[in-house]
Short mmCIF file of C-alpha atoms and ligand atoms in Angstrom, two decimals:
data_model
loop_
_atom_site.label_atom_id
_atom_site.label_comp_id
_atom_site.label_asym_id
_atom_site.label_seq_id
_atom_site.Cartn_x
_atom_site.Cartn_y
_atom_site.Cartn_z
CA MET A 1428 -81.69 13.16 56.84
CA PHE A 1429 -82.29 11.61 53.41
CA LYS A 1430 -86.02 11.18 53.88
CA ASN A 1431 -88.12 12.99 51.24
CA LYS A 1432 -85.02 14.04 49.33
CA GLU A 1433 -85.67 13.92 45.62
CA ALA A 1434 -82.60 15.66 44.29
CA PHE A 1435 -78.93 15.40 45.21
CA LEU A 1436 -76.72 18.31 44.17
CA PHE A 1437 -73.01 17.52 44.07
CA ASP A 1438 -70.09 19.87 43.83
CA LEU A 1439 -67.23 18.57 41.67
CA ASP A 1440 -63.77 19.85 42.71
CA GLY A 1441 -62.74 18.56 46.12
CA THR A 1442 -66.05 16.68 46.49
CA LEU A 1443 -66.57 14.06 43.75
CA LEU A 1444 -63.24 14.84 42.13
CA THR A 1445 -60.36 14.49 44.57
CA ILE A 1446 -58.26 17.43 43.45
CA GLU A 1447 -57.26 20.61 45.25
CA THR A 1448 -58.79 23.62 43.50
CA ASP A 1449 -55.70 25.79 44.04
CA GLN A 1450 -53.45 23.17 42.50
CA PHE A 1451 -55.80 22.71 39.60
CA LEU A 1452 -55.90 26.47 38.94
CA LYS A 1453 -52.11 26.61 38.86
CA TYR A 1454 -51.92 24.05 36.05
CA TYR A 1455 -54.94 25.51 34.31
CA PHE A 1456 -53.58 29.07 34.26
CA GLY A 1457 -50.19 27.81 33.11
CA ALA A 1458 -51.64 25.83 30.20
CA LEU A 1459 -54.04 28.57 29.11
CA SER A 1460 -51.44 31.33 29.20
CA SER A 1461 -49.12 29.38 26.89
CA LYS A 1462 -52.02 29.18 24.41
CA PHE A 1463 -52.28 33.00 24.40
CA GLU A 1464 -48.57 33.82 24.51
CA ASP A 1465 -48.75 35.87 21.30
CA LEU A 1466 -51.43 38.18 22.78
CA CYS A 1467 -49.86 38.63 26.15
CA LYS A 1468 -46.13 38.06 26.51
CA LYS A 1469 -45.93 38.19 30.27
CA GLN A 1470 -47.59 35.21 31.93
CA ASP A 1471 -48.42 37.18 35.09
CA ASP A 1472 -50.25 39.84 33.07
CA PHE A 1473 -52.27 37.19 31.30
CA ILE A 1474 -53.21 35.45 34.54
CA LYS A 1475 -54.38 38.77 35.95
CA LEU A 1476 -56.47 39.36 32.83
CA LEU A 1477 -57.98 35.91 33.21
CA MET A 1478 -58.71 36.37 36.90
CA ASP A 1479 -60.33 39.77 36.34
CA SER A 1480 -62.56 38.37 33.59
CA THR A 1481 -63.42 35.36 35.76
CA GLU A 1482 -64.32 37.77 38.57
CA LYS A 1483 -66.81 39.51 36.20
CA MET A 1484 -68.34 36.13 35.40
CA ILE A 1485 -68.63 35.22 39.11
CA LYS A 1486 -70.50 38.48 39.69
CA ASN A 1487 -72.84 37.88 36.75
CA ASP A 1488 -76.36 39.13 37.53
CA GLY A 1489 -78.54 36.77 35.54
CA SER A 1490 -78.82 39.08 32.51
CA ARG A 1491 -76.68 36.87 30.21
CA SER A 1492 -74.81 33.56 30.29
CA ASN A 1493 -71.61 33.28 32.30
CA GLN A 1494 -69.77 32.60 29.06
CA GLN A 1495 -70.99 35.92 27.63
CA ALA A 1496 -70.01 37.74 30.83
CA PHE A 1497 -66.51 36.25 30.67
CA MET A 1498 -65.97 36.82 26.95
CA GLU A 1499 -67.19 40.43 27.07
CA ALA A 1500 -64.80 41.25 29.89
CA PHE A 1501 -61.90 39.41 28.27
CA MET A 1502 -62.37 40.98 24.80
CA GLU A 1503 -62.66 44.44 26.32
CA LYS A 1504 -59.39 44.04 28.18
CA ILE A 1505 -57.36 42.77 25.24
CA GLU A 1506 -58.91 45.51 23.07
CA VAL A 1507 -60.39 43.33 20.35
CA LYS A 1508 -61.19 45.48 17.35
CA SER A 1509 -63.44 43.40 15.11
CA LYS A 1510 -66.06 40.66 15.26
CA GLU A 1511 -63.75 38.36 13.28
CA GLU A 1512 -60.95 38.82 15.77
CA ALA A 1513 -63.34 38.09 18.66
CA ALA A 1514 -64.60 34.92 16.91
CA LYS A 1515 -61.01 33.70 16.49
CA ILE A 1516 -60.27 34.20 20.18
CA LYS A 1517 -63.43 32.39 21.20
CA GLU A 1518 -62.44 29.53 18.91
CA ARG A 1519 -59.05 29.41 20.59
CA PHE A 1520 -60.72 29.03 24.00
CA ASP A 1521 -62.95 26.24 22.65
CA GLN A 1522 -59.92 24.38 21.30
CA PHE A 1523 -58.10 24.81 24.57
CA TYR A 1524 -60.99 23.28 26.53
CA GLN A 1525 -61.23 20.36 24.11
CA ASN A 1526 -57.52 19.53 24.18
CA GLU A 1527 -55.04 21.00 26.68
CA PHE A 1528 -57.63 21.43 29.44
CA VAL A 1529 -58.65 17.79 29.34
CA ALA A 1530 -55.01 16.67 29.45
CA LEU A 1531 -54.57 18.29 32.88
CA GLU A 1532 -55.80 15.00 34.37
CA LYS A 1533 -52.23 13.65 34.33
CA HIS A 1534 -51.26 15.95 37.24
CA PHE A 1535 -53.72 14.39 39.68
CA GLU A 1536 -54.33 11.17 41.52
CA ILE A 1537 -58.03 10.54 41.30
CA ASP A 1538 -60.24 8.45 43.62
CA ARG A 1539 -62.63 6.54 41.38
CA GLU A 1540 -64.11 4.11 43.84
CA ASN A 1541 -66.18 6.23 46.25
CA PRO A 1542 -67.59 8.79 43.78
CA LEU A 1543 -68.63 6.15 41.29
CA GLU A 1544 -70.29 3.95 43.93
CA ILE A 1545 -72.23 6.90 45.38
CA ILE A 1546 -73.60 7.99 42.02
CA GLU A 1547 -74.50 4.44 40.94
CA TYR A 1548 -76.23 3.88 44.26
CA LEU A 1549 -78.34 7.04 44.01
CA LYS A 1550 -79.15 6.38 40.38
CA ASN A 1551 -80.50 2.95 41.32
CA LYS A 1552 -82.68 4.65 43.94
CA ASP A 1553 -84.12 6.89 41.19
CA LYS A 1554 -82.80 10.10 42.70
CA LYS A 1555 -82.37 13.21 40.57
CA LEU A 1556 -78.70 14.07 40.26
CA VAL A 1557 -77.27 17.52 39.62
CA LEU A 1558 -73.63 18.37 39.13
CA ALA A 1559 -73.56 21.72 40.93
CA THR A 1560 -70.01 22.69 40.03
CA ASN A 1561 -69.22 26.40 39.88
CA PRO A 1562 -70.27 27.20 36.28
CA LEU A 1563 -67.06 28.83 35.09
CA PHE A 1564 -66.16 26.33 32.34
CA PRO A 1565 -67.83 25.07 29.13
CA LYS A 1566 -70.09 22.03 29.11
CA GLU A 1567 -67.56 19.82 27.37
CA ALA A 1568 -64.84 20.61 29.92
CA VAL A 1569 -67.21 19.92 32.84
CA GLU A 1570 -68.30 16.58 31.34
CA LYS A 1571 -64.74 15.47 30.63
CA ARG A 1572 -63.58 16.38 34.12
CA LEU A 1573 -66.50 14.50 35.67
CA SER A 1574 -65.61 11.45 33.59
CA TRP A 1575 -62.09 11.44 35.14
CA THR A 1576 -63.87 9.83 38.12
CA GLY A 1577 -65.39 7.10 35.92
CA ILE A 1578 -68.87 8.63 36.32
CA ASN A 1579 -71.05 8.90 33.23
CA PRO A 1580 -72.21 12.54 32.79
CA ALA A 1581 -75.48 11.23 31.31
CA ASP A 1582 -76.45 10.01 34.82
CA PHE A 1583 -77.02 13.65 35.77
CA GLU A 1584 -80.25 15.44 35.04
CA LEU A 1585 -78.36 18.73 35.01
CA LEU A 1586 -74.70 19.76 34.89
CA THR A 1587 -74.06 23.45 35.44
CA HIS A 1588 -71.54 25.11 33.10
CA TYR A 1589 -70.81 28.57 31.76
CA GLU A 1590 -73.19 28.27 28.84
CA ASN A 1591 -76.36 27.26 30.74
CA MET A 1592 -76.00 29.39 33.90
CA SER A 1593 -76.18 33.12 34.51
CA TYR A 1594 -75.02 33.20 38.14
CA ALA A 1595 -72.09 31.59 39.95
CA LYS A 1596 -71.20 30.49 43.48
CA PRO A 1597 -71.33 31.91 46.11
CA ASN A 1598 -74.37 33.87 44.86
CA PRO A 1599 -77.47 32.09 46.28
CA ASN A 1600 -79.21 32.89 42.98
CA TYR A 1601 -77.01 30.18 41.45
CA TYR A 1602 -78.88 27.60 43.54
CA LYS A 1603 -82.21 29.28 42.77
CA GLU A 1604 -81.43 28.94 39.06
CA ILE A 1605 -80.79 25.21 39.55
CA LEU A 1606 -84.08 24.72 41.46
CA GLY A 1607 -85.94 26.40 38.60
CA LYS A 1608 -84.31 24.14 36.03
CA ILE A 1609 -84.98 20.86 37.86
CA ASN A 1610 -88.33 21.97 39.28
CA VAL A 1611 -87.77 20.64 42.81
CA ASN A 1612 -88.52 22.45 46.10
CA PRO A 1613 -85.47 23.36 48.21
CA GLU A 1614 -86.62 21.22 51.14
CA ASN A 1615 -86.49 18.16 48.87
CA CYS A 1616 -82.86 18.80 47.87
CA LEU A 1617 -79.47 18.17 49.40
CA MET A 1618 -76.27 20.00 48.51
CA ILE A 1619 -73.06 18.03 48.99
CA GLY A 1620 -69.86 20.06 48.75
CA ASN A 1621 -66.48 20.80 50.34
CA ASP A 1622 -66.65 24.59 50.67
CA LEU A 1623 -68.09 26.21 53.80
CA LYS A 1624 -69.07 29.29 51.81
CA GLU A 1625 -69.64 28.44 48.14
CA ASP A 1626 -71.51 25.21 48.81
CA ALA A 1627 -72.92 25.92 52.27
CA VAL A 1628 -74.64 29.12 51.02
CA ALA A 1629 -77.30 26.81 49.50
CA ALA A 1630 -78.69 26.70 53.06
CA ASP A 1631 -79.89 30.29 52.49
CA LEU A 1632 -82.58 28.87 50.21
CA GLY A 1633 -83.53 26.12 52.62
CA ILE A 1634 -81.42 23.39 50.98
CA ALA A 1635 -79.84 21.09 53.59
CA THR A 1636 -76.06 21.14 53.17
CA LEU A 1637 -73.59 18.32 53.75
CA ILE A 1638 -69.87 18.99 53.85
CA ILE A 1639 -67.25 16.52 52.63
CA GLU A 1640 -64.14 17.21 54.66
CA ASP A 1641 -61.47 15.32 52.64
CA LYS A 1642 -60.55 18.56 50.81
CA LEU A 1643 -62.31 21.04 53.06
CA ILE A 1644 -62.20 24.76 52.16
CA GLU A 1645 -62.99 26.89 55.20
CA ARG A 1646 -62.66 30.61 54.25
CA GLY A 1647 -62.95 31.89 57.83
CA ALA A 1648 -66.10 31.61 59.91
CA CYS A 1649 -68.97 29.57 58.54
CA ASP A 1650 -72.26 31.45 58.68
CA TYR A 1651 -74.47 28.63 57.45
CA PRO A 1652 -76.05 25.66 59.21
CA ILE A 1653 -74.38 22.38 58.21
CA GLU A 1654 -76.58 19.29 58.35
CA TRP A 1655 -73.73 16.78 58.42
CA ARG A 1656 -69.96 16.67 57.85
CA GLY A 1657 -67.48 13.85 57.28
CA SER A 1658 -65.41 12.07 54.63
CA LEU A 1659 -66.74 10.89 51.26
CA ARG A 1660 -66.39 7.32 52.46
CA GLU A 1661 -68.46 8.09 55.57
CA PHE A 1662 -71.06 9.78 53.39
CA LYS A 1663 -71.28 6.66 51.23
CA GLU A 1664 -71.74 4.46 54.31
CA LEU A 1665 -74.42 6.73 55.74
CA LEU A 1666 -76.27 6.76 52.44
CA LYS A 1667 -76.31 2.96 52.27
CA LYS A 1668 -77.56 2.74 55.82
CA GLU A 1669 -80.36 5.27 55.43
CA ILE A 1670 -81.76 4.68 51.94
MG1 LIG B 2061 -65.40 22.25 45.61
#
């Protein structure tokens, strides 16, 4: 299965980082809405605003960065009137991601052993590593969250985030955009994730997909071929046996 594979694409949440996405979103929305309390008094209204703008970003069509897609939708909804006002709001987001966002780590128990060993192992085998996390957050937030596992972000050739990507999962174009950036053919890549839609859709491009079941997300019937499934520990053992 690992023969001729040059590049390993890893999802983050629920794959390398042992947190439940739903739980993470709950803390994330809570922390972000308190940062914008003055703009939107009701927390529920703010969360809706955030989800709607995130939805626009997820549907981004490649014409601009995901960050631009998000900010445009967000500014439109809160009726920003000037460029200065928009700049201040963007600054507030940046500060949030540098401070409060990073502090969310305290809510989770994180497995450091398996993820770190897997990445070190592949690095020593000279494999190209890509952090193929849904690109809905800024670079700094993605790097900090990856480092919660003890992994050094510099070990990755590419980390996808909302500034460098113009598509998001489950759009197959997201994976196409990655292939273009790392210049590797799909048949020489593996996608390792925990989501039978968002990660498994990589199979549409001919990328073999492996599913880590520790924090499996099913979303109904799976329409994509899965090359292998098991726990992160089993994946590590298989890797060491085969390469
Ligand atoms: Mg995931």
